[in-house]
């Protein structure tokens, strides 16, 4: 019992120091919660209990840890994407110009922290723990001259999760566990309105709760079967919506507006002479739901040295549906924040060139452009990931492991976008555990991820963009585990 305050102090310090970012992910789910599981391509991660990171893989697995312990990991991800056969048209239906460099996914670092504590001295079979990890995240940022910028430029989504957990061993064969999740989502998305240098987007955050449930069945000394359920979580991001560097003529591009202004002696040259516009709205919001998933895992000790591992995971990506942001943009807000444009309209009104009714009509047209339908239909479909792996004990100090996983894409060609240009994914991995001391071990893992070619064909009004993406990534992870 005298170890418990020390354990709590170390756990809090590790959780506070966790390095967190986003990664190039299937859908936008992240798998990098455990480096000890990474080496086997996450096969059997809900049934093969090795350290405190089992809190994510299967909360019920806590009951198999016989001592208080902590695990801290860090993972580096470098993703690559080649864009080929690109073509498109701009908002006027003309052939669009631009670049397709393909280096839109930055290098990222992920971190997770876990602490586990058996409570048998209070209740036989009871265990508790806490984990801090990233279950969802993605980051992409195309070059400013990207040819498909009207369909998407910057995309950042990150979910941070704190999971206090309890588990109970009902009998030697069956354990159950549940973790309440406290989740924070941070996000930003933007794109060009015209295909030029302007950008329109939203950024915001929100907190929400969820839960994870796990079951562990041990029919004999060689076999573990785990079942884990991660609940969906509903967020309503309180956003700031923005427009940067927009040419004023883009807001009055309709023939009706241009004819009206021309009849009043306002030429396109007068509009082009105005400063580019900026706009901020703090009344924006966006509802986002992360999907639930269910995972079946098996661990089988075929020989004293060899353990075979397998998993199958179903994720309900279809829950995402349609994104319907509320921007809070309107013509009055535009005129309040852009005095040069407001001054021009005021001068035209004072000179009698625009009546109050005509100004109201112009505002209605601008409102329709700024506050119109900004829905983005995702058309995600539910997907499966299948994992197989093996672990081999070389000697008391070393274990090695390897694995393969196949992860179905949640989008097909008709629904694929420049934000998530995903193909079916293949993962191969290698890993090792070194037992440095009686109480301390170090895990290392490497994964190579490569996807099938992903074709994109997007259309928005007169704008189009088509291209083929070839995606791959290297992932390196390191984890330290310590028992007390």
Short mmCIF file of C-alpha atoms in Angstrom, two decimals:
data_model
loop_
_atom_site.label_atom_id
_atom_site.label_comp_id
_atom_site.label_asym_id
_atom_site.label_seq_id
_atom_site.Cartn_x
_atom_site.Cartn_y
_atom_site.Cartn_z
CA UNK A 1 0.00 0.00 0.00
CA UNK A 2 2.92 2.34 0.58
CA UNK A 3 3.55 2.28 -3.20
CA UNK A 4 0.19 3.71 -4.21
CA UNK A 5 0.96 7.45 -3.73
CA UNK A 6 4.18 7.02 -5.73
CA UNK A 7 2.30 5.25 -8.50
CA UNK A 8 -0.32 7.97 -8.66
CA UNK A 9 2.29 10.74 -8.79
CA UNK A 10 4.25 9.09 -11.59
CA UNK A 11 1.08 8.30 -13.56
CA UNK A 12 -0.14 11.91 -13.36
CA UNK A 13 3.25 13.24 -14.45
CA UNK A 14 3.37 10.87 -17.44
CA UNK A 15 -0.18 11.65 -18.48
CA UNK A 16 0.53 15.37 -18.28
CA UNK A 17 3.67 15.01 -20.39
CA UNK A 18 2.12 12.91 -23.15
CA UNK A 19 3.05 14.17 -26.62
CA UNK A 20 -0.08 14.34 -28.72
CA UNK A 21 -0.79 15.13 -32.33
CA UNK A 22 -2.70 13.79 -35.33
CA UNK A 23 -1.95 11.06 -37.83
CA UNK A 24 -2.81 9.89 -41.33
CA UNK A 25 -5.53 7.35 -40.45
CA UNK A 26 -8.21 5.09 -41.92
CA UNK A 27 -11.40 7.13 -41.67
CA UNK A 28 -9.85 9.29 -39.02
CA UNK A 29 -9.43 6.50 -36.45
CA UNK A 30 -6.06 6.07 -34.76
CA UNK A 31 -4.61 2.68 -33.74
CA UNK A 32 -1.40 3.82 -32.07
CA UNK A 33 -2.45 3.39 -28.43
CA UNK A 34 -0.03 0.53 -27.59
CA UNK A 35 3.46 -0.11 -28.95
CA UNK A 36 3.52 -3.62 -27.47
CA UNK A 37 0.50 -4.39 -29.71
CA UNK A 38 1.90 -2.46 -32.67
CA UNK A 39 4.61 -5.06 -33.31
CA UNK A 40 1.94 -7.67 -34.08
CA UNK A 41 -0.13 -5.24 -36.21
CA UNK A 42 -2.57 -4.96 -33.26
CA UNK A 43 -3.59 -8.60 -33.64
CA UNK A 44 -5.06 -9.97 -30.42
CA UNK A 45 -4.75 -6.65 -28.61
CA UNK A 46 -7.90 -7.29 -26.57
CA UNK A 47 -6.83 -10.79 -25.48
CA UNK A 48 -3.02 -10.72 -25.16
CA UNK A 49 -2.39 -8.96 -21.85
CA UNK A 50 1.14 -7.60 -21.56
CA UNK A 51 1.06 -4.25 -19.77
CA UNK A 52 -1.15 -1.35 -18.64
CA UNK A 53 -1.94 -0.31 -22.24
CA UNK A 54 -4.57 -3.09 -22.19
CA UNK A 55 -6.83 -0.37 -20.72
CA UNK A 56 -7.59 0.68 -24.30
CA UNK A 57 -7.49 -2.76 -25.93
CA UNK A 58 -9.80 -4.41 -23.38
CA UNK A 59 -10.65 -2.92 -19.95
CA UNK A 60 -11.34 -6.42 -18.59
CA UNK A 61 -7.68 -7.32 -19.12
CA UNK A 62 -6.73 -5.24 -16.08
CA UNK A 63 -7.66 -8.21 -13.91
CA UNK A 64 -4.73 -10.18 -15.39
CA UNK A 65 -2.11 -7.68 -14.16
CA UNK A 66 -0.80 -8.84 -10.80
CA UNK A 67 1.01 -5.68 -9.74
CA UNK A 68 0.70 -1.93 -9.97
CA UNK A 69 2.32 -0.66 -13.16
CA UNK A 70 2.55 2.17 -15.65
CA UNK A 71 3.11 2.31 -19.41
CA UNK A 72 4.16 5.34 -21.44
CA UNK A 73 4.58 5.31 -25.20
CA UNK A 74 5.48 7.66 -28.02
CA UNK A 75 4.98 7.03 -31.74
CA UNK A 76 6.32 8.86 -34.79
CA UNK A 77 4.40 8.72 -38.09
CA UNK A 78 5.71 9.80 -41.48
CA UNK A 79 3.16 9.56 -44.29
CA UNK A 80 3.65 9.92 -48.05
CA UNK A 81 1.21 10.55 -50.87
CA UNK A 82 1.77 10.77 -54.62
CA UNK A 83 -0.94 12.55 -56.64
CA UNK A 84 -1.12 11.51 -60.28
CA UNK A 85 -3.38 12.13 -63.31
CA UNK A 86 -4.81 15.30 -61.80
CA UNK A 87 -7.24 17.54 -63.69
CA UNK A 88 -10.02 19.97 -62.85
CA UNK A 89 -12.10 23.04 -63.60
CA UNK A 90 -12.62 26.24 -61.62
CA UNK A 91 -15.80 27.96 -60.43
CA UNK A 92 -16.34 29.34 -63.95
CA UNK A 93 -16.03 25.91 -65.55
CA UNK A 94 -12.63 26.75 -67.05
CA UNK A 95 -9.63 24.42 -66.84
CA UNK A 96 -8.10 25.11 -63.44
CA UNK A 97 -4.45 25.75 -62.82
CA UNK A 98 -2.56 24.66 -59.72
CA UNK A 99 -0.09 22.24 -58.19
CA UNK A 100 -0.41 18.69 -56.90
CA UNK A 101 2.71 18.23 -54.77
CA UNK A 102 1.30 15.45 -52.57
CA UNK A 103 3.21 16.42 -49.41
CA UNK A 104 0.04 17.43 -47.55
CA UNK A 105 0.41 15.13 -44.50
CA UNK A 106 2.88 16.43 -41.89
CA UNK A 107 5.11 14.28 -39.69
CA UNK A 108 3.30 13.68 -36.41
CA UNK A 109 4.00 12.40 -32.91
CA UNK A 110 1.48 10.54 -30.76
CA UNK A 111 1.69 9.66 -27.09
CA UNK A 112 -0.34 7.58 -24.63
CA UNK A 113 -0.09 7.00 -20.88
CA UNK A 114 -1.59 4.27 -18.68
CA UNK A 115 -1.57 3.27 -15.02
CA UNK A 116 -3.00 0.03 -13.56
CA UNK A 117 -3.59 -0.93 -9.94
CA UNK A 118 -4.88 -4.26 -8.54
CA UNK A 119 -7.27 -3.77 -5.60
CA UNK A 120 -7.42 -7.35 -4.34
CA UNK A 121 -6.59 -6.17 -0.83
CA UNK A 122 -9.98 -4.45 -0.77
CA UNK A 123 -12.13 -6.65 -3.03
CA UNK A 124 -10.83 -9.92 -4.41
CA UNK A 125 -10.71 -9.76 -8.22
CA UNK A 126 -11.08 -5.95 -8.44
CA UNK A 127 -8.68 -3.77 -10.44
CA UNK A 128 -8.61 -0.12 -11.49
CA UNK A 129 -6.67 1.99 -13.96
CA UNK A 130 -6.56 5.16 -16.00
CA UNK A 131 -5.50 5.85 -19.57
CA UNK A 132 -4.86 8.93 -21.66
CA UNK A 133 -4.71 8.41 -25.43
CA UNK A 134 -5.75 9.61 -28.91
CA UNK A 135 -8.55 7.49 -30.45
CA UNK A 136 -9.19 9.75 -33.46
CA UNK A 137 -7.08 12.19 -35.39
CA UNK A 138 -6.02 13.34 -38.81
CA UNK A 139 -3.94 16.20 -40.16
CA UNK A 140 -3.50 17.41 -43.72
CA UNK A 141 -2.55 20.74 -45.21
CA UNK A 142 -2.12 21.16 -48.96
CA UNK A 143 0.15 23.74 -50.55
CA UNK A 144 -1.45 27.16 -51.10
CA UNK A 145 -1.58 26.63 -54.88
CA UNK A 146 -3.26 23.19 -54.68
CA UNK A 147 -5.40 22.58 -57.77
CA UNK A 148 -8.27 21.04 -55.79
CA UNK A 149 -8.37 23.68 -53.02
CA UNK A 150 -12.07 24.46 -53.60
CA UNK A 151 -12.80 20.93 -52.27
CA UNK A 152 -10.49 21.08 -49.26
CA UNK A 153 -7.20 22.44 -48.03
CA UNK A 154 -6.47 22.20 -44.30
CA UNK A 155 -8.03 19.42 -42.21
CA UNK A 156 -7.17 18.91 -38.54
CA UNK A 157 -9.14 16.69 -36.18
CA UNK A 158 -7.88 15.47 -32.82
CA UNK A 159 -9.72 13.69 -30.01
CA UNK A 160 -8.02 13.39 -26.61
CA UNK A 161 -9.49 10.80 -24.24
CA UNK A 162 -9.09 10.29 -20.49
CA UNK A 163 -10.43 6.89 -19.42
CA UNK A 164 -10.77 5.94 -15.73
CA UNK A 165 -11.46 2.20 -15.64
CA UNK A 166 -12.55 -0.56 -13.26
CA UNK A 167 -12.47 -4.30 -13.90
CA UNK A 168 -13.65 -7.35 -11.98
CA UNK A 169 -12.73 -11.02 -12.26
CA UNK A 170 -16.03 -12.87 -11.83
CA UNK A 171 -14.29 -16.26 -11.73
CA UNK A 172 -11.02 -17.69 -13.12
CA UNK A 173 -12.54 -17.87 -16.62
CA UNK A 174 -14.51 -14.60 -16.95
CA UNK A 175 -13.60 -10.94 -16.34
CA UNK A 176 -15.46 -7.74 -17.18
CA UNK A 177 -14.31 -4.13 -17.34
CA UNK A 178 -15.75 -0.72 -18.07
CA UNK A 179 -14.15 2.64 -18.68
CA UNK A 180 -15.90 6.00 -18.70
CA UNK A 181 -14.34 8.25 -21.33
CA UNK A 182 -13.94 12.01 -21.08
CA UNK A 183 -13.23 13.25 -24.58
CA UNK A 184 -12.11 16.55 -26.03
CA UNK A 185 -12.34 17.14 -29.78
CA UNK A 186 -10.39 19.90 -31.47
CA UNK A 187 -10.84 20.55 -35.16
CA UNK A 188 -10.28 22.91 -38.07
CA UNK A 189 -11.28 22.55 -41.71
CA UNK A 190 -11.00 25.02 -44.56
CA UNK A 191 -11.06 25.33 -48.35
CA UNK A 192 -11.05 27.99 -51.04
CA UNK A 193 -14.31 29.57 -52.21
CA UNK A 194 -12.91 30.52 -55.61
CA UNK A 195 -9.94 28.20 -56.18
CA UNK A 196 -7.59 31.12 -55.47
CA UNK A 197 -5.74 32.35 -52.39
CA UNK A 198 -8.87 32.89 -50.28
CA UNK A 199 -9.79 30.42 -47.53
CA UNK A 200 -13.08 29.77 -45.76
CA UNK A 201 -13.20 27.50 -42.73
CA UNK A 202 -14.24 26.64 -39.20
CA UNK A 203 -12.27 25.84 -36.05
CA UNK A 204 -13.53 24.86 -32.60
CA UNK A 205 -13.62 22.34 -29.77
CA UNK A 206 -15.98 20.52 -27.42
CA UNK A 207 -16.02 18.03 -24.51
CA UNK A 208 -18.23 14.95 -24.42
CA UNK A 209 -18.55 11.63 -22.62
CA UNK A 210 -18.63 8.00 -23.70
CA UNK A 211 -17.67 4.54 -22.47
CA UNK A 212 -15.72 1.39 -23.30
CA UNK A 213 -16.74 -2.10 -22.20
CA UNK A 214 -14.63 -5.24 -22.28
CA UNK A 215 -15.08 -8.96 -21.63
CA UNK A 216 -12.30 -11.52 -21.25
CA UNK A 217 -12.92 -15.27 -21.44
CA UNK A 218 -10.16 -17.75 -20.54
CA UNK A 219 -11.41 -21.26 -21.36
CA UNK A 220 -8.02 -22.85 -20.62
CA UNK A 221 -4.43 -21.95 -19.76
CA UNK A 222 -3.48 -21.48 -23.41
CA UNK A 223 -6.37 -19.36 -24.70
CA UNK A 224 -7.79 -15.87 -24.10
CA UNK A 225 -10.79 -14.48 -25.97
CA UNK A 226 -11.56 -10.77 -25.66
CA UNK A 227 -14.52 -8.67 -26.78
CA UNK A 228 -14.26 -4.87 -26.62
CA UNK A 229 -16.87 -2.22 -27.41
CA UNK A 230 -16.01 1.47 -27.81
CA UNK A 231 -19.10 3.70 -27.76
CA UNK A 232 -19.86 6.50 -30.18
CA UNK A 233 -19.39 10.04 -28.87
CA UNK A 234 -21.40 13.08 -29.95
CA UNK A 235 -19.72 16.48 -30.11
CA UNK A 236 -21.03 19.93 -30.93
CA UNK A 237 -18.01 22.03 -31.74
CA UNK A 238 -18.38 25.67 -30.71
CA UNK A 239 -16.70 27.17 -33.70
CA UNK A 240 -15.21 30.29 -35.10
CA UNK A 241 -15.97 30.55 -38.80
CA UNK A 242 -13.67 32.63 -40.96
CA UNK A 243 -13.07 33.88 -44.48
CA UNK A 244 -9.61 35.17 -45.36
CA UNK A 245 -8.34 37.12 -48.37
CA UNK A 246 -11.54 36.98 -50.44
CA UNK A 247 -11.83 39.21 -53.51
CA UNK A 248 -15.03 41.30 -53.11
CA UNK A 249 -16.14 40.58 -56.67
CA UNK A 250 -16.54 36.90 -55.72
CA UNK A 251 -19.50 37.83 -53.48
CA UNK A 252 -21.25 39.64 -56.32
CA UNK A 253 -20.43 37.19 -59.09
CA UNK A 254 -24.02 36.39 -60.04
CA UNK A 255 -25.31 37.97 -63.26
CA UNK A 256 -28.21 39.57 -61.38
CA UNK A 257 -25.88 41.37 -58.99
CA UNK A 258 -23.47 42.45 -61.73
CA UNK A 259 -26.26 43.78 -63.95
CA UNK A 260 -27.70 45.76 -61.03
CA UNK A 261 -24.36 47.32 -60.12
CA UNK A 262 -23.53 48.05 -63.78
CA UNK A 263 -26.83 49.89 -64.15
CA UNK A 264 -25.76 52.09 -61.23
CA UNK A 265 -22.36 52.86 -62.68
CA UNK A 266 -20.42 50.41 -60.51
CA UNK A 267 -17.93 48.55 -62.68
CA UNK A 268 -15.98 45.37 -62.00
CA UNK A 269 -12.86 47.54 -61.93
CA UNK A 270 -14.25 49.44 -58.92
CA UNK A 271 -14.84 46.19 -57.06
CA UNK A 272 -11.42 44.76 -57.92
CA UNK A 273 -9.84 47.90 -56.49
CA UNK A 274 -11.25 47.12 -53.05
CA UNK A 275 -9.12 45.41 -50.46
CA UNK A 276 -9.58 41.67 -50.13
CA UNK A 277 -12.12 40.77 -47.46
CA UNK A 278 -11.74 39.08 -44.09
CA UNK A 279 -14.61 37.88 -41.94
CA UNK A 280 -14.99 36.29 -38.49
CA UNK A 281 -18.07 34.76 -36.90
CA UNK A 282 -18.04 33.48 -33.32
CA UNK A 283 -21.57 32.04 -33.59
CA UNK A 284 -20.62 29.02 -35.68
CA UNK A 285 -21.14 25.38 -34.69
CA UNK A 286 -20.71 21.90 -36.11
CA UNK A 287 -22.08 18.57 -34.90
CA UNK A 288 -19.69 15.63 -35.24
CA UNK A 289 -20.14 12.04 -34.03
CA UNK A 290 -17.24 9.62 -33.70
CA UNK A 291 -18.25 6.04 -34.54
CA UNK A 292 -18.63 3.06 -32.23
CA UNK A 293 -16.59 -0.09 -32.79
CA UNK A 294 -16.59 -3.73 -31.65
CA UNK A 295 -13.47 -5.90 -31.63
CA UNK A 296 -13.06 -9.66 -31.16
CA UNK A 297 -9.54 -10.76 -30.17
CA UNK A 298 -7.94 -14.17 -29.64
CA UNK A 299 -4.62 -15.11 -28.07
CA UNK A 300 -3.45 -18.75 -28.23
CA UNK A 301 -0.22 -20.03 -26.71
CA UNK A 302 0.67 -22.74 -29.21
CA UNK A 303 3.95 -23.67 -27.48
CA UNK A 304 5.71 -22.37 -24.37
CA UNK A 305 7.55 -19.90 -26.63
CA UNK A 306 5.03 -19.16 -29.42
CA UNK A 307 1.78 -17.18 -29.09
CA UNK A 308 -0.59 -16.80 -32.03
CA UNK A 309 -2.79 -13.70 -32.23
CA UNK A 310 -5.85 -12.60 -34.19
CA UNK A 311 -8.47 -9.83 -34.24
CA UNK A 312 -11.47 -8.60 -36.21
CA UNK A 313 -12.82 -5.06 -35.70
CA UNK A 314 -16.07 -3.57 -37.01
CA UNK A 315 -16.45 0.22 -37.04
CA UNK A 316 -19.71 2.03 -37.72
CA UNK A 317 -18.36 4.79 -39.96
CA UNK A 318 -21.81 5.20 -41.54
CA UNK A 319 -22.82 7.08 -38.39
CA UNK A 320 -20.97 10.19 -39.64
CA UNK A 321 -23.58 10.92 -42.34
CA UNK A 322 -23.75 14.61 -43.24
CA UNK A 323 -21.75 17.50 -41.80
CA UNK A 324 -23.98 20.60 -41.55
CA UNK A 325 -21.96 23.54 -40.23
CA UNK A 326 -23.68 26.70 -39.04
CA UNK A 327 -21.36 29.58 -40.00
CA UNK A 328 -23.17 32.61 -38.60
CA UNK A 329 -22.11 34.60 -41.70
CA UNK A 330 -24.35 37.33 -43.12
CA UNK A 331 -24.07 40.53 -45.11
CA UNK A 332 -24.39 42.83 -42.06
CA UNK A 333 -21.47 41.05 -40.35
CA UNK A 334 -19.45 41.40 -43.56
CA UNK A 335 -20.09 45.16 -43.74
CA UNK A 336 -19.35 45.63 -40.04
CA UNK A 337 -15.94 43.95 -40.34
CA UNK A 338 -15.00 45.38 -43.77
CA UNK A 339 -15.43 49.16 -43.61
CA UNK A 340 -14.13 49.86 -47.13
CA UNK A 341 -16.95 47.84 -48.70
CA UNK A 342 -19.48 49.41 -46.33
CA UNK A 343 -18.21 52.88 -47.26
CA UNK A 344 -18.68 52.17 -50.98
CA UNK A 345 -22.30 51.04 -50.46
CA UNK A 346 -22.92 54.08 -48.27
CA UNK A 347 -21.59 56.42 -50.95
CA UNK A 348 -23.79 54.79 -53.60
CA UNK A 349 -26.80 55.11 -51.31
CA UNK A 350 -26.03 58.77 -50.51
CA UNK A 351 -25.65 59.56 -54.21
CA UNK A 352 -29.04 58.01 -54.88
CA UNK A 353 -27.60 55.30 -57.10
CA UNK A 354 -28.86 52.51 -54.84
CA UNK A 355 -32.22 52.62 -53.11
CA UNK A 356 -32.75 51.00 -49.69
CA UNK A 357 -34.70 48.24 -51.44
CA UNK A 358 -31.85 47.60 -53.87
CA UNK A 359 -29.29 47.48 -51.05
CA UNK A 360 -31.55 45.03 -49.23
CA UNK A 361 -31.65 42.91 -52.40
CA UNK A 362 -27.85 42.89 -52.66
CA UNK A 363 -27.60 41.88 -49.01
CA UNK A 364 -30.01 39.01 -49.62
CA UNK A 365 -27.83 37.75 -52.48
CA UNK A 366 -24.70 37.98 -50.32
CA UNK A 367 -26.51 36.24 -47.45
CA UNK A 368 -27.42 33.40 -49.80
CA UNK A 369 -23.75 32.95 -50.71
CA UNK A 370 -22.32 33.30 -47.20
CA UNK A 371 -25.02 31.60 -45.17
CA UNK A 372 -26.31 29.12 -47.70
CA UNK A 373 -26.14 25.34 -47.64
CA UNK A 374 -22.65 24.29 -46.55
CA UNK A 375 -23.50 20.63 -46.03
CA UNK A 376 -20.85 18.05 -46.79
CA UNK A 377 -22.22 14.55 -47.42
CA UNK A 378 -19.60 12.04 -46.29
CA UNK A 379 -21.31 8.79 -47.37
CA UNK A 380 -18.99 6.74 -45.18
CA UNK A 381 -19.72 3.02 -44.93
CA UNK A 382 -19.10 0.61 -42.07
CA UNK A 383 -15.79 -1.20 -42.37
CA UNK A 384 -13.83 -4.18 -41.04
CA UNK A 385 -10.19 -4.56 -40.06
CA UNK A 386 -8.64 -8.04 -39.79
CA UNK A 387 -5.34 -8.70 -37.99
CA UNK A 388 -3.10 -11.75 -37.57
CA UNK A 389 0.19 -11.93 -35.70
CA UNK A 390 2.60 -13.99 -33.63
CA UNK A 391 4.92 -13.48 -30.68
CA UNK A 392 7.98 -15.60 -29.92
CA UNK A 393 9.97 -15.69 -26.68
CA UNK A 394 13.67 -15.96 -27.52
CA UNK A 395 14.93 -16.00 -23.92
CA UNK A 396 13.98 -14.46 -20.54
CA UNK A 397 15.06 -11.00 -21.77
CA UNK A 398 13.71 -10.89 -25.33
CA UNK A 399 10.42 -11.36 -27.15
CA UNK A 400 9.91 -10.66 -30.85
CA UNK A 401 6.65 -10.31 -32.77
CA UNK A 402 5.29 -9.68 -36.23
CA UNK A 403 1.89 -9.19 -37.84
CA UNK A 404 -0.27 -8.24 -40.79
CA UNK A 405 -3.54 -6.30 -40.96
CA UNK A 406 -6.03 -5.52 -43.70
CA UNK A 407 -8.16 -2.42 -43.13
CA UNK A 408 -11.07 -1.73 -45.47
CA UNK A 409 -11.57 1.84 -46.62
CA UNK A 410 -14.83 3.43 -45.36
CA UNK A 411 -15.26 5.38 -48.62
CA UNK A 412 -15.60 4.36 -52.25
CA UNK A 413 -14.63 6.33 -55.35
CA UNK A 414 -17.96 8.15 -55.61
CA UNK A 415 -17.62 9.54 -52.05
CA UNK A 416 -13.85 9.90 -51.71
CA UNK A 417 -12.59 13.45 -51.08
CA UNK A 418 -9.30 15.32 -51.03
CA UNK A 419 -9.67 15.51 -47.24
CA UNK A 420 -9.71 11.70 -46.87
CA UNK A 421 -8.23 10.20 -50.05
CA UNK A 422 -8.29 6.67 -48.65
CA UNK A 423 -7.86 3.26 -50.23
CA UNK A 424 -7.94 -0.23 -48.73
CA UNK A 425 -5.01 -0.48 -46.35
CA UNK A 426 -2.36 -3.14 -45.75
CA UNK A 427 -0.16 -3.12 -42.65
CA UNK A 428 2.97 -5.18 -41.97
CA UNK A 429 4.79 -4.89 -38.67
CA UNK A 430 7.75 -5.97 -36.55
CA UNK A 431 8.30 -5.50 -32.84
CA UNK A 432 10.26 -6.58 -29.79
CA UNK A 433 10.20 -6.42 -25.99
CA UNK A 434 13.37 -6.18 -23.94
CA UNK A 435 13.15 -6.94 -20.23
CA UNK A 436 15.71 -4.49 -18.89
CA UNK A 437 15.21 -5.33 -15.20
CA UNK A 438 12.90 -7.47 -13.13
CA UNK A 439 10.37 -4.63 -13.10
CA UNK A 440 11.08 -2.63 -16.26
CA UNK A 441 10.58 -3.54 -19.91
CA UNK A 442 10.94 -1.64 -23.17
CA UNK A 443 8.82 -2.21 -26.30
CA UNK A 444 9.71 -1.11 -29.80
CA UNK A 445 7.53 -1.41 -32.90
CA UNK A 446 7.63 -0.61 -36.60
CA UNK A 447 4.79 -0.63 -39.15
CA UNK A 448 4.77 -0.07 -42.88
CA UNK A 449 1.36 0.97 -44.20
CA UNK A 450 0.46 0.98 -47.89
CA UNK A 451 -2.88 1.52 -49.57
CA UNK A 452 -4.46 0.57 -52.87
CA UNK A 453 -4.63 3.44 -55.38
CA UNK A 454 -7.46 5.80 -54.46
CA UNK A 455 -9.25 7.62 -57.30
CA UNK A 456 -11.03 10.91 -56.56
CA UNK A 457 -13.73 12.52 -58.72
CA UNK A 458 -15.30 15.55 -57.01
CA UNK A 459 -17.86 17.99 -58.40
CA UNK A 460 -19.20 21.21 -56.85
CA UNK A 461 -21.19 23.38 -59.24
CA UNK A 462 -18.90 24.13 -62.18
CA UNK A 463 -15.81 23.12 -60.18
CA UNK A 464 -14.35 19.65 -60.61
CA UNK A 465 -11.23 17.79 -59.46
CA UNK A 466 -9.99 14.32 -60.37
CA UNK A 467 -6.78 12.57 -59.33
CA UNK A 468 -5.28 9.27 -58.22
CA UNK A 469 -3.64 9.09 -54.79
CA UNK A 470 -0.98 6.57 -53.79
CA UNK A 471 -0.60 6.60 -49.98
CA UNK A 472 1.91 4.98 -47.65
CA UNK A 473 3.36 5.58 -44.19
CA UNK A 474 6.12 4.49 -41.82
CA UNK A 475 5.38 4.27 -38.09
CA UNK A 476 7.95 3.89 -35.29
CA UNK A 477 7.00 3.45 -31.64
CA UNK A 478 8.72 3.12 -28.26
CA UNK A 479 7.08 2.17 -24.96
CA UNK A 480 8.38 1.88 -21.38
CA UNK A 481 6.61 -0.27 -18.79
CA UNK A 482 7.39 -0.35 -15.09
CA UNK A 483 5.97 -2.51 -12.30
CA UNK A 484 5.90 -1.51 -8.63
#
